[in-house]
Coordinates of C-alpha atoms in Angstrom, one line a residue:
X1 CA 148.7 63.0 157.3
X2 CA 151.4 65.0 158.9
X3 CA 153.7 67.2 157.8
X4 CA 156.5 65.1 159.2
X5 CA 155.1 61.9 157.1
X6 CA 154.7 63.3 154.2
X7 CA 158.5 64.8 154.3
X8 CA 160.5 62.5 156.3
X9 CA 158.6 59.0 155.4
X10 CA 157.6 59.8 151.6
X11 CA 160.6 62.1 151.1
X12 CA 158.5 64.9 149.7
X13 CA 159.6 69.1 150.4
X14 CA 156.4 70.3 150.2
X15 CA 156.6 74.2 150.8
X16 CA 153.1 74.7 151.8
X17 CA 151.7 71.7 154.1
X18 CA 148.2 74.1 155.5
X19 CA 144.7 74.2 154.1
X20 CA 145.5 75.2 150.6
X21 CA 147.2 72.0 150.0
X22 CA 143.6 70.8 148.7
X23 CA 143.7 73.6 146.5
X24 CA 147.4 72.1 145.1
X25 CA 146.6 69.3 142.6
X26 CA 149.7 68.6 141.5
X27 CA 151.2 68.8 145.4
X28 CA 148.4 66.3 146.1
X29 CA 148.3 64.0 143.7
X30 CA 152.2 63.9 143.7
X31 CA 151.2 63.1 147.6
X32 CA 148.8 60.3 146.5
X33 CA 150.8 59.0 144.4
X34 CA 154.1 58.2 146.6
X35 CA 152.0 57.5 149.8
X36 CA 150.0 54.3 147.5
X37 CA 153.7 53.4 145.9
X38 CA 155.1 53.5 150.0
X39 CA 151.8 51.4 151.1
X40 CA 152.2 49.2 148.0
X41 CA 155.9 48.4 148.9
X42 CA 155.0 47.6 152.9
X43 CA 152.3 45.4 151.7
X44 CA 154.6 43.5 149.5
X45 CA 157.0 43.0 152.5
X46 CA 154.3 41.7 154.8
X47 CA 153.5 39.4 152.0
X48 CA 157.2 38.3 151.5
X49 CA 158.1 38.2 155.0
X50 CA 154.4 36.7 156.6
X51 CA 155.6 34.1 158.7
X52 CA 158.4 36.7 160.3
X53 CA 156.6 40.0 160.3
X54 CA 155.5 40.4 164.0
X55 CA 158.6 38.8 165.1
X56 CA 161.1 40.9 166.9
X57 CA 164.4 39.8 164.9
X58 CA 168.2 40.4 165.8
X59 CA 170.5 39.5 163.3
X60 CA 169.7 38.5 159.7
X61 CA 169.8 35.2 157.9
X62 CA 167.8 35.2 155.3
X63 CA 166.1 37.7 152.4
X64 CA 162.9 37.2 154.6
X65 CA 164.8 38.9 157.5
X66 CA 165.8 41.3 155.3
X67 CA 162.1 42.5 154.7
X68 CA 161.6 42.8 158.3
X69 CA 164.8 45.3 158.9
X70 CA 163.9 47.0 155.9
X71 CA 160.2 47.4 156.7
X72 CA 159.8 48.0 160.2
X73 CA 162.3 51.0 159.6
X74 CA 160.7 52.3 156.5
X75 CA 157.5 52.7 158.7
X76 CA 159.3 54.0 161.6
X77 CA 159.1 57.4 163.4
X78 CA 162.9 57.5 163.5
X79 CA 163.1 56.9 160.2
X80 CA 165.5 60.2 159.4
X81 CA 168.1 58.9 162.5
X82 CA 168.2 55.2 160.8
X83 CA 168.8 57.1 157.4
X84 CA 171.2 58.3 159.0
X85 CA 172.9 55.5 160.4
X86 CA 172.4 53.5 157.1
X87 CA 174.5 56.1 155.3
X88 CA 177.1 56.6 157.5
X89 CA 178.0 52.5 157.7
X90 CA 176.9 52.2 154.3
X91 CA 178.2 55.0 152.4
X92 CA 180.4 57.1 154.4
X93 CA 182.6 54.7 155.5
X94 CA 183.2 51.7 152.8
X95 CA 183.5 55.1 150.9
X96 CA 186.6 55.7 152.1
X97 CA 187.8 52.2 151.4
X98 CA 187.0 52.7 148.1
X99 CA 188.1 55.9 147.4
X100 CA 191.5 55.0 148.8
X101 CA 192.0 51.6 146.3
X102 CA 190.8 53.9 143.4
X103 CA 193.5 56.5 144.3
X104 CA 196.2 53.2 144.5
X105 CA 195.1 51.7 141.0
X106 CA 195.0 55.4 139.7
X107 CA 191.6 55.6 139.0
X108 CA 190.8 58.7 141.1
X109 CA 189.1 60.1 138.5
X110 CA 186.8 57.5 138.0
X111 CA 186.0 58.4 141.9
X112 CA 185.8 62.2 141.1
X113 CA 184.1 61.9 137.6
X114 CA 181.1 59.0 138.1
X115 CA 181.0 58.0 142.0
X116 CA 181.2 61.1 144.0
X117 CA 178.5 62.7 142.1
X118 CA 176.2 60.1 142.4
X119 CA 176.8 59.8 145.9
X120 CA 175.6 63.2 146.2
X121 CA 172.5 62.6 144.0
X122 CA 171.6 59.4 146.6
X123 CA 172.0 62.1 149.4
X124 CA 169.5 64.5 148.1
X125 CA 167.2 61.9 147.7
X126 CA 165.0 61.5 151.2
X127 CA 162.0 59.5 153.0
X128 CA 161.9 55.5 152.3
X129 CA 163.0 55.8 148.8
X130 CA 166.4 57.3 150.2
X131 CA 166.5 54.6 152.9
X132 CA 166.2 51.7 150.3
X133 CA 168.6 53.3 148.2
X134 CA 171.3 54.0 150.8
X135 CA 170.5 50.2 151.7
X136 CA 171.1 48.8 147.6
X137 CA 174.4 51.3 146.8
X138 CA 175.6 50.8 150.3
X139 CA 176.1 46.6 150.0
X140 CA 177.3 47.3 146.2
X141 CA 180.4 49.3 147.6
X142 CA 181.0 46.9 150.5
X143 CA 181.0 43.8 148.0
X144 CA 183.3 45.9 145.4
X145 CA 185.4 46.6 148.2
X146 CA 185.4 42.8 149.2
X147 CA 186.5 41.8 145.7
X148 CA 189.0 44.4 144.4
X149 CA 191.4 41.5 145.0
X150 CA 189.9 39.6 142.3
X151 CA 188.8 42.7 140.1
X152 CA 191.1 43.7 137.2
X153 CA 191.7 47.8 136.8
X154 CA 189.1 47.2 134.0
X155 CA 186.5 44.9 135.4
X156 CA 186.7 47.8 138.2
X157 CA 186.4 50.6 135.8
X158 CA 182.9 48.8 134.1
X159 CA 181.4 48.4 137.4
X160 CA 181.8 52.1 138.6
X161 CA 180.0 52.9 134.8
X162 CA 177.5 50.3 135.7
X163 CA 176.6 51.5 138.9
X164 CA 177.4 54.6 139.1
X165 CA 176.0 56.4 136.1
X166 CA 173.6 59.0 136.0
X167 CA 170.5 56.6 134.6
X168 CA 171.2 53.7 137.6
X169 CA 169.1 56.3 140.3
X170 CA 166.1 55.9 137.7
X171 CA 167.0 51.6 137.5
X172 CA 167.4 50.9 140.7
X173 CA 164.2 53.4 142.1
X174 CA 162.3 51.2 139.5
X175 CA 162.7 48.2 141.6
X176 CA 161.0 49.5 144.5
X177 CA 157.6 48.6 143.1
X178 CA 157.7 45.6 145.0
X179 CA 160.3 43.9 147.8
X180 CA 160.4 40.8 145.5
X181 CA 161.7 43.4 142.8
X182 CA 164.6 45.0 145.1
X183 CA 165.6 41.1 146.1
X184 CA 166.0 40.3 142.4
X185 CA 168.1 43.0 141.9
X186 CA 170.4 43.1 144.8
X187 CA 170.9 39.5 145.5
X188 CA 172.9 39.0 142.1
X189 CA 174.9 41.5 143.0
X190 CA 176.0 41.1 146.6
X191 CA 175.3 37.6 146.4
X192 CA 173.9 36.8 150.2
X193 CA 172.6 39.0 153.2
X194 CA 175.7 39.6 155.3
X195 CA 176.7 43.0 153.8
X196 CA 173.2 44.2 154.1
X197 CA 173.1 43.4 157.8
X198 CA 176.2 45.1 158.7
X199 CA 174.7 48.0 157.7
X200 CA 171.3 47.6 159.2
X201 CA 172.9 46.6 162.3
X202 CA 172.6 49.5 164.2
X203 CA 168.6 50.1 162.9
X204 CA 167.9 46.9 164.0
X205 CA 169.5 47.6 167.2
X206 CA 168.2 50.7 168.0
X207 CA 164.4 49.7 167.1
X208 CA 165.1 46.4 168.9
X209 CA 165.1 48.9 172.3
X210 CA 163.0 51.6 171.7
X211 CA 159.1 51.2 172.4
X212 CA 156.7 52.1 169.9
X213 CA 158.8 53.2 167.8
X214 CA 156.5 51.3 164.6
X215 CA 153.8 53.7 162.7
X216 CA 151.4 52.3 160.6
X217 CA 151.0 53.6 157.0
X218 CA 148.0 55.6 156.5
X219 CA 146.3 57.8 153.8
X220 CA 145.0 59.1 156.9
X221 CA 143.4 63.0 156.3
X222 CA 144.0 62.7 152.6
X223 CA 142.2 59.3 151.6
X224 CA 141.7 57.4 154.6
X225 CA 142.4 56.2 157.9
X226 CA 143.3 53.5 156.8
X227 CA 145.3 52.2 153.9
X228 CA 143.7 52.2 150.8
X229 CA 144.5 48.2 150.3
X230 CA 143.9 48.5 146.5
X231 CA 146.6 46.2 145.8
X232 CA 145.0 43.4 147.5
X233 CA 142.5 43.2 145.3
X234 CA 145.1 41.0 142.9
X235 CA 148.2 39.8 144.3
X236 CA 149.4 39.0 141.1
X237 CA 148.1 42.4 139.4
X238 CA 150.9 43.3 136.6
X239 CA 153.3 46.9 137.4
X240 CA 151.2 48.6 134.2
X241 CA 147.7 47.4 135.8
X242 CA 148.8 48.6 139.5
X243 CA 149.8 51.9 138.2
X244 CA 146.7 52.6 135.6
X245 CA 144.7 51.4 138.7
X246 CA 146.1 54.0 141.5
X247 CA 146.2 57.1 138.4
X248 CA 142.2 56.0 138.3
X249 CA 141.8 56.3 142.1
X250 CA 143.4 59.5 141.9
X251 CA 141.6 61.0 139.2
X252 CA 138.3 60.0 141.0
X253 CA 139.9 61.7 144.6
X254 CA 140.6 65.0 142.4
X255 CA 137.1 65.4 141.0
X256 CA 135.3 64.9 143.7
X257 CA 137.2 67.4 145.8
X258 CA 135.5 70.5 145.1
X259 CA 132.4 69.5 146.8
X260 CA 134.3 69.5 150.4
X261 CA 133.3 72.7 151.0
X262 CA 130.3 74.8 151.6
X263 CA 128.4 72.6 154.6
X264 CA 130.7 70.0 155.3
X265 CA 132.2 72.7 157.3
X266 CA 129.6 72.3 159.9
X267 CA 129.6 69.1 160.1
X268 CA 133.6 68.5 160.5
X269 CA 133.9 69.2 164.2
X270 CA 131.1 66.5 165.0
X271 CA 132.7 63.9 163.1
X272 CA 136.4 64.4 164.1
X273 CA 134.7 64.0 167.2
X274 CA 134.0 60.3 166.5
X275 CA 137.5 60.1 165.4
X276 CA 135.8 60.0 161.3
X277 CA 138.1 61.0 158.6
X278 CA 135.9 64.2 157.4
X279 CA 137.5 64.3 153.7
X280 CA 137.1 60.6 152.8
X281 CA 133.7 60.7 154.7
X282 CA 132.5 63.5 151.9
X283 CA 134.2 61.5 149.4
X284 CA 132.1 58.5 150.0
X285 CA 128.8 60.6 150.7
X286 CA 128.8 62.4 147.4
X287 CA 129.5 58.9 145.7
X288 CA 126.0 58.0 147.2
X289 CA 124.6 61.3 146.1
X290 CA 125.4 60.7 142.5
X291 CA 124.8 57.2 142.1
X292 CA 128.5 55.7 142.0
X293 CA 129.7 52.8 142.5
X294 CA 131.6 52.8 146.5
X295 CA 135.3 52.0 146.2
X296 CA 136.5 49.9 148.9
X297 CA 137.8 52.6 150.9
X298 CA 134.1 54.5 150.6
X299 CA 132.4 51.0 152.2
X300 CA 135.5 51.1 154.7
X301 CA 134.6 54.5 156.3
X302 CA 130.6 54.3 155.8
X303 CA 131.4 51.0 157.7
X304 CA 133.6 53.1 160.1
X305 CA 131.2 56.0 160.7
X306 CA 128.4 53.7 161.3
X307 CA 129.9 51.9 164.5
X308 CA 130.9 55.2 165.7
X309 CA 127.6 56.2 165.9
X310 CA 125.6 53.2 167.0
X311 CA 128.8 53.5 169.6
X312 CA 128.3 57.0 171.0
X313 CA 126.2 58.0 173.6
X314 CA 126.2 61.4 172.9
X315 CA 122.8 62.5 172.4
X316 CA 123.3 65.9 170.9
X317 CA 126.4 65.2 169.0
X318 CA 124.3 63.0 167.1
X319 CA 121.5 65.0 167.0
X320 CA 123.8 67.7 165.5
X321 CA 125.7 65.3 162.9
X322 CA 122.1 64.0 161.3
X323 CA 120.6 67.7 161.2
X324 CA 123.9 68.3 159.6
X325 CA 123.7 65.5 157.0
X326 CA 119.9 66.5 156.4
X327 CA 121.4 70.0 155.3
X328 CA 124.2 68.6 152.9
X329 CA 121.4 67.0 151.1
X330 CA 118.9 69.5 150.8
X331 CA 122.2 71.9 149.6
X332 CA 123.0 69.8 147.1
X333 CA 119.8 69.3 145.9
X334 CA 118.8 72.8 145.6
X335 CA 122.4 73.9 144.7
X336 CA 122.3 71.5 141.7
X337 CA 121.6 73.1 138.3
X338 CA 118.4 72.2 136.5
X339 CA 119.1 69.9 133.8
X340 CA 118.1 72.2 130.4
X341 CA 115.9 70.0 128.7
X342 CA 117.0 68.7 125.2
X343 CA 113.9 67.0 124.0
X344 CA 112.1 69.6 121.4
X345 CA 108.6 71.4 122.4
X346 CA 106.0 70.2 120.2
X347 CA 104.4 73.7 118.8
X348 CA 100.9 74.5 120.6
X349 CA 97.7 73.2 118.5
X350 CA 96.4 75.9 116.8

């Protein structure tokens, strides 16, 4: 996982991105944490949008068009320029619409008080969270700039509370468990897809013309390389269950992490060789050792490292790998403390 993934695509400043980040549980499981939310979200789009998803689309017509937009630039490269963009069509400029119609109703201080802070708040917030909630706000001001014709000082004045208070951040990020979620709370509101693509115009545009300009989501060096794919395992798996589930995977991920160390270090050139993923590879290898239960993403990279080898035809590289496997078992054999027996002696016959 790179450093420009985990700040610009999971929106996360992480001061120190080097070796020690293993050594950093919070900093990784915070890591974890957002990259299964961003992987969960994707997944839910692929689902929503199935029978559009490897279409290249151009305008917008539907809430299935929509999830394309939306997920091809959430798992962009570019993503930081199309934040961009979003904002400045979005935000910036049906800003200053609004801005000036609060000034002629004399509400400026509504502007000053509620909107321009959390304008800023939405601004400090990066990665795909930031993107999706440039995307919801944005279409809100367009519509409320569509309809102050029809909007009475004080219907105005209960929609700048509603929607721009300091708790709607926290209620609107709470719909981005799922794309189905963010539909059924935007679509009341704007009530159709036109706003929405006038501001993903220009993503659309520039993604339409710029070649692989698409990365997939990975766990990559942390987990995986691949995604983790935990939510498959019920489509129809309940918010509380998903998130109990991914704490558990986790928790499993931060116990086992001390034991990639000592002579796994030998072994980590030969195997990035193959192109093998050496932490999730020692994950899965010490789940063997002590007689767990694989995960799905353990069976996925045993699965992995065993066509790269039956694939290579490099003699000594594996040569060196199994002389190197051979001396991770026989460490953590010897290395393991003798269990103190708790069974009592019988005293010697006399």
């Amino acid at each position: 996982m790179t450093k420009e993934h985990i700040i610009y695509t999971l929106g996360i400043n992480v001061p120190t991105l080097t070796e020690s980040l293993n050594k950093n549980k919070n900093s990784l499981q915070l890591i974890l944490e957002e990259q299964m939310l961003y992987e969960s979200f994707i997944d839910s789009i692929k689902t929503y949008a199935k029978d559009k998803w490897d279409k290249t689309i151009s305008t917008i017509t539907d809430w299935k068009d929509v999830a394309v937009a939306v997920g091809k630039s959430i798992t962009s490269n570019q993503i930081p320029d199309l934040t961009r963009a979003a904002y400045r069509y979005g935000i910036k400029i049906p800003l200053k619409t609004l801005k000036s119609i609060l000034d002629k109703i004399k509400l400026s201080k509504l502007y000053e008080d509620y909107v321009l802070p959390f304008i800023k708040k939405i601004g400090s917030i990066e990665g795909w969270k930031g993107f999706l909630l440039i995307l919801g706000i944005g279409s809100i001001i367009i519509y409320i700039n569509t309809q102050l014709s029809k909007l009475s000082a004080e219907t105005m004045t209960q929609w700048i509370y509603k929607y721009f208070s300091g708790q709607a951040i926290a209620d609107i990020t709470s719909k981005f468990i799922n794309f189905s979620s963010f539909v059924g709370w935007l679509q009341p509101i704007i009530k159709g897809t036109k706003i929405i693509f006038d501001i993903l115009k220009p993503s659309i545009s520039r993604l339409n013309n710029t070649a692989d300009s698409f990365s997939k989501p990975s766990i990559t060096e942390l987990i995986s390389p691949k995604p983790l794919n935990i939510y498959n395992k019920n489509k129809t798996m309940k918010n509380e269950q998903l998130k109990k589930l991914i704490k558990e995977e986790i928790k499993n991920i931060l116990e086992l992490e001390p034991a990639v160390k000592g002579p796994i270090a030998n072994l980590r050139t030969s195997l990035q060789k193959l192109g093998i993923d050496v932490q999730k590879f020692t994950l899965a290898f010490n789940s063997i050792k002590q007689n767990k239960e694989l995960s799905l993403p353990n069976k996925n990279i045993l699965s992995d490292t065993m066509i790269a080898l039956i694939k290579s035809n490099d003699d000594t590289l594996l040569q060196n790998i199994f002389r190197q496997l051979k001396n991770m078992e026989s460490t953590s054999t010897t290395s393991s403390p003798a269990k103190t027996s708790t069974t009592p002696v019988p005293a010697p016959v006399r």
